[in-house]
PDB file of C-alpha atoms in Angstrom:
ATOM      1  CA  UNK Y1302      -4.873 -15.171 -17.552  1.00  0.00           C
ATOM      2  CA  UNK Y1303      -2.763 -15.735 -14.577  1.00  0.00           C
ATOM      3  CA  UNK Y1304      -5.468 -17.316 -11.714  1.00  0.00           C
ATOM      4  CA  UNK Y1305      -8.857 -18.133 -11.815  1.00  0.00           C
ATOM      5  CA  UNK Y1306      -9.635 -15.271  -9.846  1.00  0.00           C
ATOM      6  CA  UNK Y1307      -7.909 -13.362 -12.295  1.00  0.00           C
ATOM      7  CA  UNK Y1308     -10.119 -14.092 -15.281  1.00  0.00           C
ATOM      8  CA  UNK Y1309     -13.511 -13.612 -13.571  1.00  0.00           C
ATOM      9  CA  UNK Y1310     -12.041 -10.216 -12.823  1.00  0.00           C
ATOM     10  CA  UNK Y1311     -10.930  -9.341 -16.385  1.00  0.00           C
ATOM     11  CA  UNK Y1312     -14.381 -10.743 -17.399  1.00  0.00           C
ATOM     12  CA  UNK Y1313     -16.167  -8.245 -15.153  1.00  0.00           C
ATOM     13  CA  UNK Y1314     -13.024  -5.505 -16.203  1.00  0.00           C
ATOM     14  CA  UNK Y1315     -14.283  -5.937 -19.951  1.00  0.00           C
ATOM     15  CA  UNK Y1316     -17.893  -5.834 -18.906  1.00  0.00           C
ATOM     16  CA  UNK Y1317     -17.323  -2.162 -17.016  1.00  0.00           C
ATOM     17  CA  UNK Y1318     -15.797  -0.625 -20.120  1.00  0.00           C
ATOM     18  CA  UNK Y1319     -18.131  -1.678 -22.427  1.00  0.00           C
ATOM     19  CA  UNK Y1320     -21.346  -0.504 -20.372  1.00  0.00           C
ATOM     20  CA  UNK Y1321     -19.248   2.591 -19.926  1.00  0.00           C
ATOM     21  CA  UNK Y1322     -21.777   4.765 -21.974  1.00  0.00           C
ATOM     22  CA  UNK Y1323     -25.071   3.526 -20.495  1.00  0.00           C
ATOM     23  CA  UNK Y1324     -26.578   4.898 -17.286  1.00  0.00           C
ATOM     24  CA  UNK Y1325     -25.263   1.960 -14.465  1.00  0.00           C
ATOM     25  CA  UNK Y1326     -28.095   0.255 -13.042  1.00  0.00           C
ATOM     26  CA  UNK Y1327     -27.516  -1.171  -9.569  1.00  0.00           C
ATOM     27  CA  UNK Y1328     -26.258  -4.313 -10.870  1.00  0.00           C
ATOM     28  CA  UNK Y1329     -24.067  -3.147 -13.095  1.00  0.00           C
ATOM     29  CA  UNK Y1330     -22.535  -0.641 -10.371  1.00  0.00           C
ATOM     30  CA  UNK Y1331     -22.356  -3.865  -8.117  1.00  0.00           C
ATOM     31  CA  UNK Y1332     -20.385  -5.998 -10.934  1.00  0.00           C
ATOM     32  CA  UNK Y1333     -18.320  -2.876 -11.658  1.00  0.00           C
ATOM     33  CA  UNK Y1334     -17.307  -2.416  -8.260  1.00  0.00           C
ATOM     34  CA  UNK Y1335     -16.161  -5.823  -7.618  1.00  0.00           C
ATOM     35  CA  UNK Y1336     -14.103  -5.698 -10.878  1.00  0.00           C
ATOM     36  CA  UNK Y1337     -12.632  -2.780  -9.480  1.00  0.00           C
ATOM     37  CA  UNK Y1338     -11.947  -4.337  -5.813  1.00  0.00           C
ATOM     38  CA  UNK Y1339     -10.189  -7.474  -7.669  1.00  0.00           C
ATOM     39  CA  UNK Y1340      -8.119  -5.169  -9.461  1.00  0.00           C
ATOM     40  CA  UNK Y1341      -7.178  -3.146  -6.665  1.00  0.00           C
ATOM     41  CA  UNK Y1342      -6.304  -6.262  -4.841  1.00  0.00           C
ATOM     42  CA  UNK Y1343      -3.990  -7.368  -7.265  1.00  0.00           C
ATOM     43  CA  UNK Y1344      -2.114  -4.198  -7.483  1.00  0.00           C
ATOM     44  CA  UNK Y1345      -1.219  -4.746  -3.829  1.00  0.00           C
ATOM     45  CA  UNK Y1346      -0.636  -8.418  -3.720  1.00  0.00           C
ATOM     46  CA  UNK Y1347       1.575  -8.063  -6.543  1.00  0.00           C
ATOM     47  CA  UNK Y1348       3.790  -5.955  -4.647  1.00  0.00           C
ATOM     48  CA  UNK Y1349       2.959  -8.481  -1.393  1.00  0.00           C
ATOM     49  CA  UNK Y1350       4.233 -11.238  -3.279  1.00  0.00           C
ATOM     50  CA  UNK Y1351       7.605  -9.819  -4.816  1.00  0.00           C
ATOM     51  CA  UNK Y1352      10.492 -11.237  -2.920  1.00  0.00           C
ATOM     52  CA  UNK Y1353      11.656  -8.798  -0.066  1.00  0.00           C
ATOM     53  CA  UNK Y1354      14.898  -6.723  -0.598  1.00  0.00           C
ATOM     54  CA  UNK Y1355      18.324  -8.168   1.316  1.00  0.00           C
ATOM     55  CA  UNK Y1356      18.485  -4.728   2.980  1.00  0.00           C
ATOM     56  CA  UNK Y1357      15.469  -5.082   5.016  1.00  0.00           C
ATOM     57  CA  UNK Y1358      16.745  -7.863   7.059  1.00  0.00           C
ATOM     58  CA  UNK Y1359      20.301  -6.723   6.938  1.00  0.00           C
ATOM     59  CA  UNK Y1360      18.572  -3.794   8.720  1.00  0.00           C
ATOM     60  CA  UNK Y1361      17.275  -5.733  11.330  1.00  0.00           C
ATOM     61  CA  UNK Y1362      20.820  -7.611  11.529  1.00  0.00           C
ATOM     62  CA  UNK Y1363      22.082  -4.102  12.224  1.00  0.00           C
ATOM     63  CA  UNK Y1364      20.274  -3.127  15.056  1.00  0.00           C
ATOM     64  CA  UNK Y1365      20.884  -6.530  16.976  1.00  0.00           C
ATOM     65  CA  UNK Y1366      24.564  -5.737  16.656  1.00  0.00           C
ATOM     66  CA  UNK Y1367      23.948  -2.619  18.386  1.00  0.00           C
ATOM     67  CA  UNK Y1368      21.816  -4.265  20.703  1.00  0.00           C
ATOM     68  CA  UNK Y1369      23.547  -5.690  23.807  1.00  0.00           C
ATOM     69  CA  UNK Y1370      21.129  -8.655  23.652  1.00  0.00           C
ATOM     70  CA  UNK Y1371      22.151 -11.922  22.317  1.00  0.00           C
ATOM     71  CA  UNK Y1372      21.843 -12.251  18.424  1.00  0.00           C
ATOM     72  CA  UNK Y1373      18.654 -13.181  17.106  1.00  0.00           C
ATOM     73  CA  UNK Y1374      18.043 -15.261  14.326  1.00  0.00           C
ATOM     74  CA  UNK Y1375      15.628 -14.065  11.682  1.00  0.00           C
ATOM     75  CA  UNK Y1376      14.002 -17.392  11.503  1.00  0.00           C
ATOM     76  CA  UNK Y1377      12.958 -16.931  15.194  1.00  0.00           C
ATOM     77  CA  UNK Y1378      14.854 -19.822  16.241  1.00  0.00           C
ATOM     78  CA  UNK Y1379      17.423 -19.971  19.359  1.00  0.00           C
TER      79      UNK Y1379
ATOM     80  CA  UNK M 920      15.050   1.174  40.959  1.00  0.00           C
ATOM     81  CA  UNK M 921      17.103  -2.008  40.368  1.00  0.00           C
ATOM     82  CA  UNK M 922      20.067  -2.466  38.671  1.00  0.00           C
ATOM     83  CA  UNK M 923      18.885  -3.848  35.853  1.00  0.00           C
ATOM     84  CA  UNK M 924      16.389  -0.776  35.208  1.00  0.00           C
ATOM     85  CA  UNK M 925      17.832   1.831  32.603  1.00  0.00           C
ATOM     86  CA  UNK M 926      16.791   4.584  30.808  1.00  0.00           C
ATOM     87  CA  UNK M 927      15.911   2.636  28.035  1.00  0.00           C
ATOM     88  CA  UNK M 928      13.285  -0.685  28.724  1.00  0.00           C
ATOM     89  CA  UNK M 929      15.152  -3.364  29.838  1.00  0.00           C
ATOM     90  CA  UNK M 930      15.638  -6.021  26.512  1.00  0.00           C
ATOM     91  CA  UNK M 931      13.918  -8.922  26.932  1.00  0.00           C
ATOM     92  CA  UNK M 932      15.332 -11.372  24.172  1.00  0.00           C
ATOM     93  CA  UNK M 933      12.465 -13.744  24.141  1.00  0.00           C
ATOM     94  CA  UNK M 934      10.231 -10.988  23.825  1.00  0.00           C
ATOM     95  CA  UNK M 935      12.473  -8.992  21.486  1.00  0.00           C
ATOM     96  CA  UNK M 936      12.718 -12.314  19.444  1.00  0.00           C
ATOM     97  CA  UNK M 937       8.988 -12.570  18.821  1.00  0.00           C
ATOM     98  CA  UNK M 938       8.263  -8.863  17.654  1.00  0.00           C
ATOM     99  CA  UNK M 939      11.388  -9.062  15.380  1.00  0.00           C
ATOM    100  CA  UNK M 940       9.892 -12.442  14.135  1.00  0.00           C
ATOM    101  CA  UNK M 941       6.209 -10.822  13.596  1.00  0.00           C
ATOM    102  CA  UNK M 942       7.706  -7.608  12.082  1.00  0.00           C
ATOM    103  CA  UNK M 943       9.693  -9.515   9.258  1.00  0.00           C
ATOM    104  CA  UNK M 944       6.661 -11.200   8.634  1.00  0.00           C
ATOM    105  CA  UNK M 945       4.884  -7.824   7.998  1.00  0.00           C
ATOM    106  CA  UNK M 946       7.639  -6.509   5.781  1.00  0.00           C
ATOM    107  CA  UNK M 947       5.970  -7.630   2.164  1.00  0.00           C
ATOM    108  CA  UNK M 948       2.683  -5.980   3.434  1.00  0.00           C
ATOM    109  CA  UNK M 949       4.282  -2.610   4.531  1.00  0.00           C
ATOM    110  CA  UNK M 950       6.161  -2.403   0.832  1.00  0.00           C
ATOM    111  CA  UNK M 951       3.065  -2.876  -0.399  1.00  0.00           C
ATOM    112  CA  UNK M 952       1.361   0.315   1.306  1.00  0.00           C
ATOM    113  CA  UNK M 953       4.267   2.040   0.729  1.00  0.00           C
ATOM    114  CA  UNK M 954       3.874   1.681  -2.834  1.00  0.00           C
ATOM    115  CA  UNK M 955       0.248   2.657  -2.478  1.00  0.00           C
ATOM    116  CA  UNK M 956       1.576   6.034  -0.829  1.00  0.00           C
ATOM    117  CA  UNK M 957       4.530   6.796  -2.865  1.00  0.00           C
ATOM    118  CA  UNK M 958       3.920   5.550  -6.095  1.00  0.00           C
ATOM    119  CA  UNK M 959       7.739   5.013  -6.586  1.00  0.00           C
ATOM    120  CA  UNK M 960       9.534   1.443  -5.544  1.00  0.00           C
ATOM    121  CA  UNK M 961      12.487   2.790  -4.714  1.00  0.00           C
ATOM    122  CA  UNK M 962      11.128   5.749  -2.389  1.00  0.00           C
ATOM    123  CA  UNK M 963       8.613   3.233  -1.035  1.00  0.00           C
ATOM    124  CA  UNK M 964      11.129   0.728   0.183  1.00  0.00           C
ATOM    125  CA  UNK M 965      12.950   3.707   2.003  1.00  0.00           C
ATOM    126  CA  UNK M 966       9.588   4.720   3.626  1.00  0.00           C
ATOM    127  CA  UNK M 967       9.371   0.906   4.646  1.00  0.00           C
ATOM    128  CA  UNK M 968      12.821   0.451   6.114  1.00  0.00           C
ATOM    129  CA  UNK M 969      12.438   3.632   7.847  1.00  0.00           C
ATOM    130  CA  UNK M 970       8.961   2.497   9.268  1.00  0.00           C
ATOM    131  CA  UNK M 971      10.103  -1.002  10.014  1.00  0.00           C
ATOM    132  CA  UNK M 972      13.513   0.941  12.015  1.00  0.00           C
ATOM    133  CA  UNK M 973      11.066   2.862  13.612  1.00  0.00           C
ATOM    134  CA  UNK M 974       8.676   0.001  14.562  1.00  0.00           C
ATOM    135  CA  UNK M 975      11.837  -1.620  16.135  1.00  0.00           C
ATOM    136  CA  UNK M 976      12.740   0.915  18.161  1.00  0.00           C
ATOM    137  CA  UNK M 977       9.215   1.669  19.640  1.00  0.00           C
ATOM    138  CA  UNK M 978       9.067  -2.110  20.286  1.00  0.00           C
ATOM    139  CA  UNK M 979       8.694  -1.593  23.972  1.00  0.00           C
ATOM    140  CA  UNK M 980       5.508   0.637  23.635  1.00  0.00           C
ATOM    141  CA  UNK M 981       4.002  -2.070  21.691  1.00  0.00           C
ATOM    142  CA  UNK M 982       1.950  -4.600  23.415  1.00  0.00           C
ATOM    143  CA  UNK M 983       2.332  -7.630  21.856  1.00  0.00           C
ATOM    144  CA  UNK M 984      -0.560  -9.783  21.190  1.00  0.00           C
ATOM    145  CA  UNK M 985      -2.330  -6.685  19.682  1.00  0.00           C
ATOM    146  CA  UNK M 986      -2.596  -5.822  15.751  1.00  0.00           C
ATOM    147  CA  UNK M 987       1.324  -5.220  14.751  1.00  0.00           C
ATOM    148  CA  UNK M 988       0.132  -4.804  11.635  1.00  0.00           C
ATOM    149  CA  UNK M 989      -2.055  -1.962  12.079  1.00  0.00           C
ATOM    150  CA  UNK M 990       0.481  -0.479  14.395  1.00  0.00           C
ATOM    151  CA  UNK M 991       3.202  -0.453  11.705  1.00  0.00           C
ATOM    152  CA  UNK M 992       0.976   0.795   9.033  1.00  0.00           C
ATOM    153  CA  UNK M 993       0.313   3.597  11.291  1.00  0.00           C
ATOM    154  CA  UNK M 994       4.192   4.482  11.813  1.00  0.00           C
ATOM    155  CA  UNK M 995       4.841   4.156   8.286  1.00  0.00           C
ATOM    156  CA  UNK M 996       1.930   6.506   7.252  1.00  0.00           C
ATOM    157  CA  UNK M 997       3.166   8.909   9.828  1.00  0.00           C
ATOM    158  CA  UNK M 998       6.218   8.823   8.614  1.00  0.00           C
ATOM    159  CA  UNK M 999       5.435   9.458   5.109  1.00  0.00           C
ATOM    160  CA  UNK M1000       3.377  12.564   5.918  1.00  0.00           C
ATOM    161  CA  UNK M1001       6.304  13.750   8.033  1.00  0.00           C
ATOM    162  CA  UNK M1002       8.612  13.494   4.822  1.00  0.00           C
ATOM    163  CA  UNK M1003       6.291  14.562   2.679  1.00  0.00           C
ATOM    164  CA  UNK M1004       5.162  17.562   4.377  1.00  0.00           C
ATOM    165  CA  UNK M1005       9.279  18.506   3.603  1.00  0.00           C
ATOM    166  CA  UNK M1006       8.919  18.203  -0.291  1.00  0.00           C
ATOM    167  CA  UNK M1007       5.788  18.963  -1.771  1.00  0.00           C
ATOM    168  CA  UNK M1008       7.721  19.856  -5.368  1.00  0.00           C
ATOM    169  CA  UNK M1009       7.911  16.421  -5.535  1.00  0.00           C
ATOM    170  CA  UNK M1010       4.021  15.483  -6.596  1.00  0.00           C
ATOM    171  CA  UNK M1011       4.958  17.829  -9.871  1.00  0.00           C
ATOM    172  CA  UNK M1012       7.517  15.121 -11.415  1.00  0.00           C
ATOM    173  CA  UNK M1013       5.396  12.241 -10.035  1.00  0.00           C
ATOM    174  CA  UNK M1014       2.987  13.907 -12.423  1.00  0.00           C
ATOM    175  CA  UNK M1015       5.248  14.047 -15.204  1.00  0.00           C
ATOM    176  CA  UNK M1016       5.948  10.652 -14.954  1.00  0.00           C
ATOM    177  CA  UNK M1017       2.545   9.520 -14.688  1.00  0.00           C
ATOM    178  CA  UNK M1018       1.711  11.073 -18.133  1.00  0.00           C
ATOM    179  CA  UNK M1019       4.516   9.124 -19.449  1.00  0.00           C
ATOM    180  CA  UNK M1020       3.430   6.059 -18.242  1.00  0.00           C
ATOM    181  CA  UNK M1021       0.009   6.517 -19.981  1.00  0.00           C
ATOM    182  CA  UNK M1022       1.428   7.886 -23.423  1.00  0.00           C
ATOM    183  CA  UNK M1023       3.570   4.633 -23.347  1.00  0.00           C
ATOM    184  CA  UNK M1024       0.281   2.481 -23.326  1.00  0.00           C
ATOM    185  CA  UNK M1025      -0.797   1.732 -26.438  1.00  0.00           C
ATOM    186  CA  UNK M1026      -1.563  -2.071 -26.256  1.00  0.00           C
ATOM    187  CA  UNK M1027      -5.435  -2.450 -25.584  1.00  0.00           C
ATOM    188  CA  UNK M1028      -5.611  -5.788 -23.679  1.00  0.00           C
ATOM    189  CA  UNK M1029      -4.669  -6.791 -20.332  1.00  0.00           C
ATOM    190  CA  UNK M1030      -2.010  -4.857 -18.783  1.00  0.00           C
ATOM    191  CA  UNK M1031      -4.110  -1.551 -19.773  1.00  0.00           C
ATOM    192  CA  UNK M1032      -6.826  -2.038 -17.178  1.00  0.00           C
ATOM    193  CA  UNK M1033      -4.007  -2.080 -14.116  1.00  0.00           C
ATOM    194  CA  UNK M1034      -2.491   1.033 -15.499  1.00  0.00           C
ATOM    195  CA  UNK M1035      -5.822   2.358 -15.745  1.00  0.00           C
ATOM    196  CA  UNK M1036      -6.221   1.542 -12.189  1.00  0.00           C
ATOM    197  CA  UNK M1037      -3.184   3.127 -11.052  1.00  0.00           C
ATOM    198  CA  UNK M1038      -3.973   6.288 -13.035  1.00  0.00           C
ATOM    199  CA  UNK M1039      -7.676   6.263 -11.681  1.00  0.00           C
ATOM    200  CA  UNK M1040      -5.812   5.817  -8.302  1.00  0.00           C
ATOM    201  CA  UNK M1041      -3.921   8.692  -8.534  1.00  0.00           C
ATOM    202  CA  UNK M1042      -6.431  10.800  -9.217  1.00  0.00           C
ATOM    203  CA  UNK M1043      -8.618  10.393  -5.852  1.00  0.00           C
ATOM    204  CA  UNK M1044      -7.714  12.729  -2.980  1.00  0.00           C
ATOM    205  CA  UNK M1045      -5.043  11.163  -1.039  1.00  0.00           C
ATOM    206  CA  UNK M1046      -7.363  10.955   1.870  1.00  0.00           C
ATOM    207  CA  UNK M1047      -9.623   8.751  -0.158  1.00  0.00           C
ATOM    208  CA  UNK M1048      -7.034   6.615  -1.715  1.00  0.00           C
ATOM    209  CA  UNK M1049      -5.364   5.378   1.238  1.00  0.00           C
ATOM    210  CA  UNK M1050      -8.584   4.830   2.787  1.00  0.00           C
ATOM    211  CA  UNK M1051      -9.853   2.712  -0.170  1.00  0.00           C
ATOM    212  CA  UNK M1052      -6.456   0.930  -0.177  1.00  0.00           C
ATOM    213  CA  UNK M1053      -6.377  -0.203   3.555  1.00  0.00           C
ATOM    214  CA  UNK M1054      -9.598  -1.285   3.668  1.00  0.00           C
ATOM    215  CA  UNK M1055     -10.329  -2.334  -0.095  1.00  0.00           C
ATOM    216  CA  UNK M1056      -6.732  -4.072  -0.353  1.00  0.00           C
ATOM    217  CA  UNK M1057      -4.895  -4.218   3.223  1.00  0.00           C
ATOM    218  CA  UNK M1058      -7.824  -6.389   4.583  1.00  0.00           C
ATOM    219  CA  UNK M1059      -8.463  -4.075   7.421  1.00  0.00           C
ATOM    220  CA  UNK M1060     -11.605  -3.226   9.260  1.00  0.00           C
ATOM    221  CA  UNK M1061     -12.912   0.111   9.345  1.00  0.00           C
ATOM    222  CA  UNK M1062     -11.763   0.753  12.997  1.00  0.00           C
ATOM    223  CA  UNK M1063      -8.156  -0.754  11.901  1.00  0.00           C
ATOM    224  CA  UNK M1064      -8.331   1.876   9.274  1.00  0.00           C
ATOM    225  CA  UNK M1065      -9.324   4.645  11.055  1.00  0.00           C
ATOM    226  CA  UNK M1066      -6.792   3.976  13.822  1.00  0.00           C
ATOM    227  CA  UNK M1067      -4.373   4.089  11.206  1.00  0.00           C
ATOM    228  CA  UNK M1068      -5.054   7.337   9.685  1.00  0.00           C
ATOM    229  CA  UNK M1069      -6.285   8.885  12.992  1.00  0.00           C
ATOM    230  CA  UNK M1070      -9.718   9.915  12.128  1.00  0.00           C
ATOM    231  CA  UNK M1071     -13.223   8.693  13.080  1.00  0.00           C
ATOM    232  CA  UNK M1072     -13.974   5.511  11.519  1.00  0.00           C
ATOM    233  CA  UNK M1073     -17.350   7.148  10.126  1.00  0.00           C
ATOM    234  CA  UNK M1074     -14.681   9.417   8.140  1.00  0.00           C
ATOM    235  CA  UNK M1075     -13.054   6.098   6.900  1.00  0.00           C
ATOM    236  CA  UNK M1076     -16.389   4.360   5.592  1.00  0.00           C
ATOM    237  CA  UNK M1077     -17.555   7.722   3.690  1.00  0.00           C
ATOM    238  CA  UNK M1078     -14.012   8.266   2.403  1.00  0.00           C
ATOM    239  CA  UNK M1079     -14.471   4.547   0.783  1.00  0.00           C
ATOM    240  CA  UNK M1080     -17.286   5.004  -0.198  1.00  0.00           C
ATOM    241  CA  UNK M1081     -16.449   8.388  -1.967  1.00  0.00           C
ATOM    242  CA  UNK M1082     -13.272   6.931  -3.095  1.00  0.00           C
ATOM    243  CA  UNK M1083     -15.443   3.802  -5.065  1.00  0.00           C
ATOM    244  CA  UNK M1084     -17.671   6.117  -6.373  1.00  0.00           C
ATOM    245  CA  UNK M1085     -15.179   8.494  -8.002  1.00  0.00           C
ATOM    246  CA  UNK M1086     -13.199   5.212  -8.826  1.00  0.00           C
ATOM    247  CA  UNK M1087     -15.834   3.906 -10.803  1.00  0.00           C
ATOM    248  CA  UNK M1088     -16.682   6.752 -12.254  1.00  0.00           C
ATOM    249  CA  UNK M1089     -13.211   7.845 -13.469  1.00  0.00           C
ATOM    250  CA  UNK M1090     -12.919   4.519 -14.886  1.00  0.00           C
ATOM    251  CA  UNK M1091     -15.480   4.576 -16.967  1.00  0.00           C
ATOM    252  CA  UNK M1092     -15.374   8.271 -18.338  1.00  0.00           C
ATOM    253  CA  UNK M1093     -11.915   6.444 -19.623  1.00  0.00           C
ATOM    254  CA  UNK M1094     -10.321   9.779 -18.905  1.00  0.00           C
ATOM    255  CA  UNK M1095      -7.829   9.491 -16.158  1.00  0.00           C
ATOM    256  CA  UNK M1096      -5.322  11.890 -16.321  1.00  0.00           C
ATOM    257  CA  UNK M1097      -6.299  13.832 -19.264  1.00  0.00           C
ATOM    258  CA  UNK M1098      -8.783  16.148 -18.360  1.00  0.00           C
ATOM    259  CA  UNK M1099      -6.626  17.844 -15.702  1.00  0.00           C
ATOM    260  CA  UNK M1100      -6.038  15.554 -12.950  1.00  0.00           C
ATOM    261  CA  UNK M1101      -5.466  17.065  -9.727  1.00  0.00           C
ATOM    262  CA  UNK M1102      -2.139  17.433  -8.860  1.00  0.00           C
ATOM    263  CA  UNK M1103      -1.244  14.970  -6.338  1.00  0.00           C
ATOM    264  CA  UNK M1104       0.915  12.125  -6.555  1.00  0.00           C
ATOM    265  CA  UNK M1105       0.382  10.785  -9.935  1.00  0.00           C
ATOM    266  CA  UNK M1106       2.062   7.785  -9.445  1.00  0.00           C
ATOM    267  CA  UNK M1107       0.646   7.801  -6.067  1.00  0.00           C
ATOM    268  CA  UNK M1108      -0.564   4.536  -7.178  1.00  0.00           C
ATOM    269  CA  UNK M1109      -0.416   0.682  -6.073  1.00  0.00           C
ATOM    270  CA  UNK M1110       2.559  -0.004  -7.575  1.00  0.00           C
ATOM    271  CA  UNK M1111       4.617   0.389 -10.571  1.00  0.00           C
ATOM    272  CA  UNK M1112       5.375  -3.121 -11.381  1.00  0.00           C
ATOM    273  CA  UNK M1113       1.820  -4.485 -12.405  1.00  0.00           C
ATOM    274  CA  UNK M1114       3.258  -4.705 -16.022  1.00  0.00           C
ATOM    275  CA  UNK M1115       5.992  -7.457 -15.346  1.00  0.00           C
ATOM    276  CA  UNK M1116       2.330  -9.608 -14.231  1.00  0.00           C
ATOM    277  CA  UNK M1117      -0.089  -8.277 -16.510  1.00  0.00           C
ATOM    278  CA  UNK M1118       2.626  -9.286 -19.433  1.00  0.00           C
ATOM    279  CA  UNK M1119       3.126 -12.915 -18.426  1.00  0.00           C
ATOM    280  CA  UNK M1120      -0.727 -13.430 -18.452  1.00  0.00           C
TER     281      UNK M1120
END
């Protein structure tokens, strides 16, 4: 597994799948929801952690050129 | 009217620079939110780029120091739904793509779980899915999510709650997609590249 948090999430996920046939207690529901929550954040964070394609920064450079103000460095420096 | 006034708000280089720095920092988040709405990486990046440029064009109306993340997410969401109204048919293609994705899964281990979750998300009504993504993954408070979605706080809470219950039920039944998933964007999921990370686990 990639991370510690990931490992815990996997364990909870496996638990959820195993318990699928049984009626859920409140405690089980909570564990299941936490597993889903961790997975959901992983799906989102996976994209957040991707490198940003050049087109994005190119676009912002483009708006600079069409703007009569001084050029703005994307690193935020003068 | 002074000489420096114009139809457009006068450019303030310092403010623009600060705005741009913050906007650049939000690009990864915008891409992730766009991915959750479209489910398609290419369409998502187009959407995120459009939203970024719109945010830049509207920078004069943004009050620095307030929540730019929520503001840009709202712009992106509005952009998505205004485009979507023009292309409802796309959802049919997405559905077929989702089914192919599911069929391709035969490894019962790690990578499946993310796909299961993605399929489960795809079965949720769009308004429940976006509420869950904003609160459960995007880090927004209910109040912020309500602003982004243009609805009441109680509505967001209710959508998130229903989304969580429905998702759990879908995943426990294990019948995502097969049992006549509602059309929607079956690929209206969080991402198409979870496999990359999961395969390396």
